[in-house]
Each structure stands twice: as structure tokens, then as C-alpha cells.
Amino acid sequence: MGRTFYITTPIYYVNDLPHIGHMYTTVVADVIARFKRMRGFEVFFLTGTDEHGQKIERAARDQGTSPQALADQVVGRYHQLWRQLAITHDDFIRTTQERHKAGVRELIRRMTEAGDIYKASYEGWYCAGCEAFYPETQLKDGRCPDFGHAVERLGEESYFFRLSAYQEKLLAFFGEHPDFVRPTSRFNEVVRFVEGGLKDLSISRASLRWGIPWPGDDGHVVYVWVDALTNYVSALGFGSQNLDLFARFWPADLHLVGKDILRFHCVYWPAFLMSAGLPLPKQVFGHGWWLKDEKKMSKSLGNVVRPDYLIRQFGADPLRYFFLREMTFGQDANFSDEAFLARYNADLANGLGNTFARVMAMARRYFDGKTPPEACGESVLRTKAEEVTARYLESMETYEFHRALEAVWELLAAVDGYVTEKAPWGLYKAEGASQRLSRIMYNCLESLRLVAVMTYPVMPSTAEKILAVLRTDRDRQQMVWGMLPVAVSLGPDEGPLFPRVDEKAFFAEVNVSEGQKGQEESQQDPLVSIEEFGKIKLVVGKVLTAERVPKSQKLVRLEVDLGEEQPRQIVAGIGSSYQPEELVGKLIVVVANLKPATLMGVESRGMLLAATLADGSPVLLTPEKEVPPGSGVR
Ligand code: ME8
């Protein structure tokens, strides 16, 4: 049986569109997955989405849609983005899938059987942003300690997990597995946290509906973190009849996460697994954050970056390269377009692109469009290439990607230096396509082949392009010297790998077109022109009938007179603040030309406007005097 490697990303919340942080973690996981496959491992690479909980329920309510519809929409964007970024995940799990729910029920059944679950009443400070309770002592200025989100006092009956019983067991496990958390500094933080004492954990919510019902008690849903963490085993069939994947791939080799969610992965998850009698993952890596202007990006700060425009303009490879090269894996780094362009021009257009173009132009000319006819045994370049390959492998194994890439770029520089020193053009002039010239060019081409193989996990499409020109197929991708075939026709010249970009022109263009799109997506308060605003048709309407949408807590179906021939049917998420009866006869403001949408099976042809209070509840907008239905609003 071959060696296996199971790698996971966090499953991302669907309350918002993906941003650079989600892209980063997933790209890094993809690089590791591709690297391991290349080294002969049978890899299982999992990513997915975390779709339950208060965050999602609130976001859906704010957008006047259902949590499931919101999730479906955001998941669509994730799938599209992972395709654009050339992500090779083997599975995509969604916590709303039945297979996942079965896994959660099985985990809870086992924890209950172990005697680790009891029911008690609970009161505490709840942060909806983090989906977590905090003790009074941990609050900072009355807000959540990590991000400063608002917290609220919540009290209810809840099921508890006996986390306190696992303090010693966890510490013993940490002691026996010094590699469990990386980087080491983060491991120490985790150990200190557990040494500080563990309190039992509330793992159900009675006040929330959008979640997995507690097995045998429909009045509760499972706490979103118990739900979410279980994805790592439910995706392998845990909780179902078919345990083949589970037997093959569990325990995970690597949970890759951002440092924000380390505690959930290094303390709670191992405790749940111990309780359920399951093996623990081998390693959790908590990487650093991409910062914007030295601050962590977050939706609430409005400084989120979505570099979709960079993917549109450059394809996936340059951004993948930038992610891996710019950030010292584990630490924080700043993101900026300037830094991206600087790396693009220096490392890709100049470094890789130019060296490749320069060497290939000579090789094509000297050997009639073929690879050199004679290979070379020993040379300085071979020595360098072998030293670089060894260093690259070592750095990739320890996830020091920036070092691995640095090593590869050293080899590129060595090729450049070698060409300058040997001056093959002089030889060609003097001797024609001689044996000596053949050996020199072989050394260069073989080094470039190795560069392509080593860059493959990070820049798969560029590597494939180079390998196609060098006529080396997948089987020949081993990282050993001497695999380049001699005297075979080179693949066609497809032009520069990375055309140089003029920074001034780039920023001028980015600011007027693409960048604006990026900005609009990333800023909280984007500006719209009067023409854009004019496209929205706002009209006063009079509510004729109102009734609740069956099975929905929030949705109300309205028939509204907009001064048109027929009343309009509108579905609005206002049922928790208004009784249907009190709506009839009210004048409201409606977006009349919104694309129709179907909410819980009922078509809505428009949207009513309401102010939103801090707790998310809506207050209807109504004209200050009686006006006829159909009056325009501007
Ligand atoms: O936490 N820099 O989901 P989430 C780098 N659903 N990485 C970042 C980042 C940044 N500025 N911002 C986010 C959740 N990330 C839970 C996880 S797992 C069982 C449940 C990345 O959508 C990083 O990997 O908030 C972080 O851990 C993750 O996105 C959080 O994604």
C-alpha cells in the first residue's frame, strides 16, 4: 500500500464572499497537495464551507434571503474561484449536506456514550462574530478579546461537553507529540492555554434554528464549532456505512488553518476526538495573516482585499507565486498591488521568463529546433542543481516555501551566470554545433527542466508550459539530473512566459477599470454615480394582503399595490418584527425593478426597504404623508 497524505483547509463561512485570506490558505494547501502527489503520495485534499450558525442566519436575514439560498450562492463563487486558482481538491464538503450531518450525529453519540455530555443552564457573553462564548474576565472593553466584536449576554439551557476532564490528557498528548502544532511558538501558546485550566464547553444552542438538530432533542441545535470541526471526518464517510476512505486517510496528516482558529483545532477538536475514541490528527499548522495597512483584514473593518482582478489579468500562477514567496510561512505579511507587481516583474518576467527565453532562443538556433544531441556528465551547473534540489526538498517538507522558492531562483541565477561565462554564441561562431556546445546547452536546458519540476506545485500552468517545450512528459518529472531527452524536437515557442508589466500603466488602468471593480467589492462604502443610482426604480406601494410563508420564521408574503394593473407579490424577511395583520394598509417603499428571486418556494418580485437596527431587526420605511401607490421615490 502506498503512502497516504490527508490535508485539509478550514471550511469557510458563507456569510460573505471569499477574500484573499481564504484564497491564501487554499492555495498553500494545494501547493502541499501537489507536492506530495509529485513525491508519490496518495493524497486526499479536502476543503469546503461552514454553513450553519448565527453569523449565516443574520447575514441571510440582512439580505432578505434564506440561509440556504445565501449558502448556495456563496458556495457557487467558491467553486468558481477554486477553478480559477487551479485548486485540485479531492472533495468539497458542505455542512448542510446529509453525509456531514450523519457524521455529527455519530460524533455526538460517541461523546454521549463516553459520559462526556450533560445538560445544564448556561449564561455568558456570546460573540456572534467568533461564534464563541467568552468569560467576563476575557472581555476587552466589553467586547470580544480577539477582534473587538460586540458581545451579547445569552442565557439558556444547553448541552455541555466535559472539556475540563481532558486537560491532563491533552497536556500528556502534547508532551508526547512535540510536532503537533506548528510553528513552535504557537504550540507554546496552546500549551499555556490548556495549562491555564479548561472549563466545560456549551455545545448546543436553544435560541438558534439554523443548525443541525441535537440528536433526540429538537429544541437545540449543535454548536457550530462541533458541527464544523466534524467535517474533517464526515467527508471521509464517518457516520456512514462506507468507511473505506476513513480507514485509509484518518488521522489527517495536516490541518492547515489561520492562527485565528488554532485553539478550536488544537484544544477542542482533539478533546472531542479523544472522547469519541478516535485517533488525533498528526499536525495542525497555524499560518499568519495577510494584513492591509498593518491590520488584519476583516469584514467589520472594511479592509478586505479580493485580488480577483489580479487573477483576471495575470492568471492563477503569479498570484500563487506571490502568496508563497512573499509570506514567510507562519508569519504575517502585508498585501499590496505594488508588492505584487514588484515580484512579478523582478522574479517572473525578469528572473524566470527572461532566462527561459534567452536559453531557448540559443538552443533552438544552435540545434535546429531540437534538444542538444549530447548530454553532459559532470558540470558546475549540475553540482549547483543537485544542491538546490536537495535544499528545495528539505524546505518543502518543512513548509518553508519562501526558502524553497529562493533556492529555485538561485538555480536560475546560476544558469544565467553560466551562460554569460561560457558565452555559447562565441563557440557556435567558432565551431558550429559542436560537442562542447551541446554539453553546455544541455546543462542549461536540464537545469530549466528541474526549475520547472520544482516550481510545478506553486505554478502548475507555467511548469507545464516549460515541460511541453522541453518535451518531458509527466513520467519524467522526477527531480534527478539527466532526464532531458537528447536530439528531440522542442515544443513550439509560445512567446514570453510573463510579459513585463509597466507599473505606471498598470496602476492607471487598475484605477479606472479593474481596480475599481476590486475596490467596489472590497470597500464597505463604495461610491456609485447618479446614473447607476438612477437605474434603481424605487416606488411607493400599499400593502394589500400579508401572510406568513409556511415553515418560515421570518418570511412574509405580501401583495402590494404599486399602481400597476396587478398587485405585486413580494417576500420580505420581516416576520420576526412584524405581525402580518399590522402590515395591511401600510405605505412602504419598494425596489420595483429588482430581479425576481424565489424564497422558500415563493417568488418575490421586488424588495421593500427597511432600516436595520444593531440587532438586525428591520423597521419599515414609510412616506411621511399619504401618497398614491406608484409614486416614484428619489
Ligand atoms: O473561521 N490572512 O471560517 P472563515 C490569512 N468557518 N488567512 C486568512 C485571513 C487573513 N487575513 N482571513 C481569513 C472560519 N483567513 C470557520 C472555520 S474550520 C472547522 C471552521 C483564512 O471563513 C484562514 O485560514 O472565517 C482562517 O483560518 C480562515 O480563512 C477563516 O475562515
PDB file of C-alpha atoms and ligand atoms in Angstrom, residues 9-15 19-25 49-50 55 78 225 228-232 256-261 265 287-291 296-298 327, ligand 1:
ATOM      1  CA  THR A   9      -8.240  23.646   4.844  1.00  0.00           C
ATOM      2  CA  PRO A  10     -10.687  25.268   7.252  1.00  0.00           C
ATOM      3  CA  ILE A  11     -14.223  25.178   5.939  1.00  0.00           C
ATOM      4  CA  TYR A  12     -15.127  28.784   5.218  1.00  0.00           C
ATOM      5  CA  TYR A  13     -18.154  30.690   6.425  1.00  0.00           C
ATOM      6  CA  VAL A  14     -20.684  31.591   3.773  1.00  0.00           C
ATOM      7  CA  ASN A  15     -21.845  34.896   5.265  1.00  0.00           C
ATOM      8  CA  HIS A  19     -11.293  37.063   0.058  1.00  0.00           C
ATOM      9  CA  ILE A  20      -7.514  36.904  -0.095  1.00  0.00           C
ATOM     10  CA  GLY A  21      -7.221  35.061   3.247  1.00  0.00           C
ATOM     11  CA  HIS A  22      -9.393  32.185   2.047  1.00  0.00           C
ATOM     12  CA  MET A  23      -7.516  32.134  -1.243  1.00  0.00           C
ATOM     13  CA  TYR A  24      -4.199  32.028   0.555  1.00  0.00           C
ATOM     14  CA  THR A  25      -4.931  29.056   2.820  1.00  0.00           C
ATOM     15  CA  THR A  49     -17.886  25.507   3.625  1.00  0.00           C
ATOM     16  CA  ASP A  50     -19.251  26.072   7.120  1.00  0.00           C
ATOM     17  CA  LYS A  55     -23.480  34.543  11.547  1.00  0.00           C
ATOM     18  CA  TYR A  78     -16.063  29.356  -4.075  1.00  0.00           C
ATOM     19  CA  TRP A 225     -17.840  24.607  16.043  1.00  0.00           C
ATOM     20  CA  ALA A 228     -17.762  22.477  11.659  1.00  0.00           C
ATOM     21  CA  LEU A 229     -14.797  20.536  13.041  1.00  0.00           C
ATOM     22  CA  THR A 230     -16.533  17.244  12.323  1.00  0.00           C
ATOM     23  CA  ASN A 231     -16.240  17.967   8.589  1.00  0.00           C
ATOM     24  CA  TYR A 232     -12.733  16.541   8.643  1.00  0.00           C
ATOM     25  CA  LEU A 256      -3.906  23.844   7.710  1.00  0.00           C
ATOM     26  CA  VAL A 257      -5.596  26.821   9.413  1.00  0.00           C
ATOM     27  CA  GLY A 258      -5.098  30.508  10.097  1.00  0.00           C
ATOM     28  CA  LYS A 259      -3.804  31.356  13.562  1.00  0.00           C
ATOM     29  CA  ASP A 260      -7.231  32.808  14.429  1.00  0.00           C
ATOM     30  CA  ILE A 261      -8.742  29.352  14.809  1.00  0.00           C
ATOM     31  CA  HIS A 265      -8.227  22.830  16.244  1.00  0.00           C
ATOM     32  CA  HIS A 287      -0.287  30.292   9.485  1.00  0.00           C
ATOM     33  CA  GLY A 288      -0.111  34.063   9.780  1.00  0.00           C
ATOM     34  CA  TRP A 289      -2.394  36.747   8.414  1.00  0.00           C
ATOM     35  CA  TRP A 290      -2.382  38.892   5.372  1.00  0.00           C
ATOM     36  CA  LEU A 291      -2.614  42.409   6.629  1.00  0.00           C
ATOM     37  CA  LYS A 296      -5.857  42.095   9.889  1.00  0.00           C
ATOM     38  CA  MET A 297      -8.411  42.198   7.138  1.00  0.00           C
ATOM     39  CA  SER A 298     -11.915  41.764   8.357  1.00  0.00           C
ATOM     40  CA  MET A 327       4.938  35.461   3.106  1.00  0.00           C
TER      41      MET A 327
HETATM   42  O1  ME8 B   1     -13.111  30.557  10.722  1.00  0.00           O
HETATM   43  N1  ME8 B   1      -4.940  36.152   6.258  1.00  0.00           N
HETATM   44  O2  ME8 B   1     -14.137  30.469   8.660  1.00  0.00           O
HETATM   45  P1  ME8 B   1     -13.646  31.829   7.962  1.00  0.00           P
HETATM   46  C1  ME8 B   1      -4.727  34.839   6.083  1.00  0.00           C
HETATM   47  N2  ME8 B   1     -15.715  28.544   9.491  1.00  0.00           N
HETATM   48  N3  ME8 B   1      -5.702  33.916   6.162  1.00  0.00           N
HETATM   49  C2  ME8 B   1      -6.939  34.340   6.441  1.00  0.00           C
HETATM   50  C3  ME8 B   1      -7.233  35.718   6.649  1.00  0.00           C
HETATM   51  C4  ME8 B   1      -6.164  36.644   6.534  1.00  0.00           C
HETATM   52  N4  ME8 B   1      -6.329  37.951   6.674  1.00  0.00           N
HETATM   53  N5  ME8 B   1      -8.548  35.818   6.898  1.00  0.00           N
HETATM   54  C5  ME8 B   1      -9.072  34.556   6.833  1.00  0.00           C
HETATM   55  C6  ME8 B   1     -13.881  30.049   9.935  1.00  0.00           C
HETATM   56  N6  ME8 B   1      -8.095  33.664   6.549  1.00  0.00           N
HETATM   57  C7  ME8 B   1     -14.591  28.765  10.320  1.00  0.00           C
HETATM   58  C8  ME8 B   1     -13.600  27.619  10.223  1.00  0.00           C
HETATM   59  S1  ME8 B   1     -12.934  25.038  10.360  1.00  0.00           S
HETATM   60  C9  ME8 B   1     -13.557  23.666  11.045  1.00  0.00           C
HETATM   61  C10 ME8 B   1     -14.141  26.263  10.581  1.00  0.00           C
HETATM   62  C11 ME8 B   1      -8.250  32.209   6.370  1.00  0.00           C
HETATM   63  O3  ME8 B   1     -14.449  31.947   6.716  1.00  0.00           O
HETATM   64  C12 ME8 B   1      -7.536  31.435   7.470  1.00  0.00           C
HETATM   65  O4  ME8 B   1      -7.309  30.128   7.027  1.00  0.00           O
HETATM   66  O5  ME8 B   1     -13.658  32.940   8.917  1.00  0.00           O
HETATM   67  C13 ME8 B   1      -8.606  31.417   8.537  1.00  0.00           C
HETATM   68  O6  ME8 B   1      -8.378  30.400   9.498  1.00  0.00           O
HETATM   69  C14 ME8 B   1      -9.839  31.148   7.708  1.00  0.00           C
HETATM   70  O7  ME8 B   1      -9.614  31.881   6.490  1.00  0.00           O
HETATM   71  C15 ME8 B   1     -11.104  31.609   8.403  1.00  0.00           C
HETATM   72  O8  ME8 B   1     -12.165  31.499   7.513  1.00  0.00           O
END
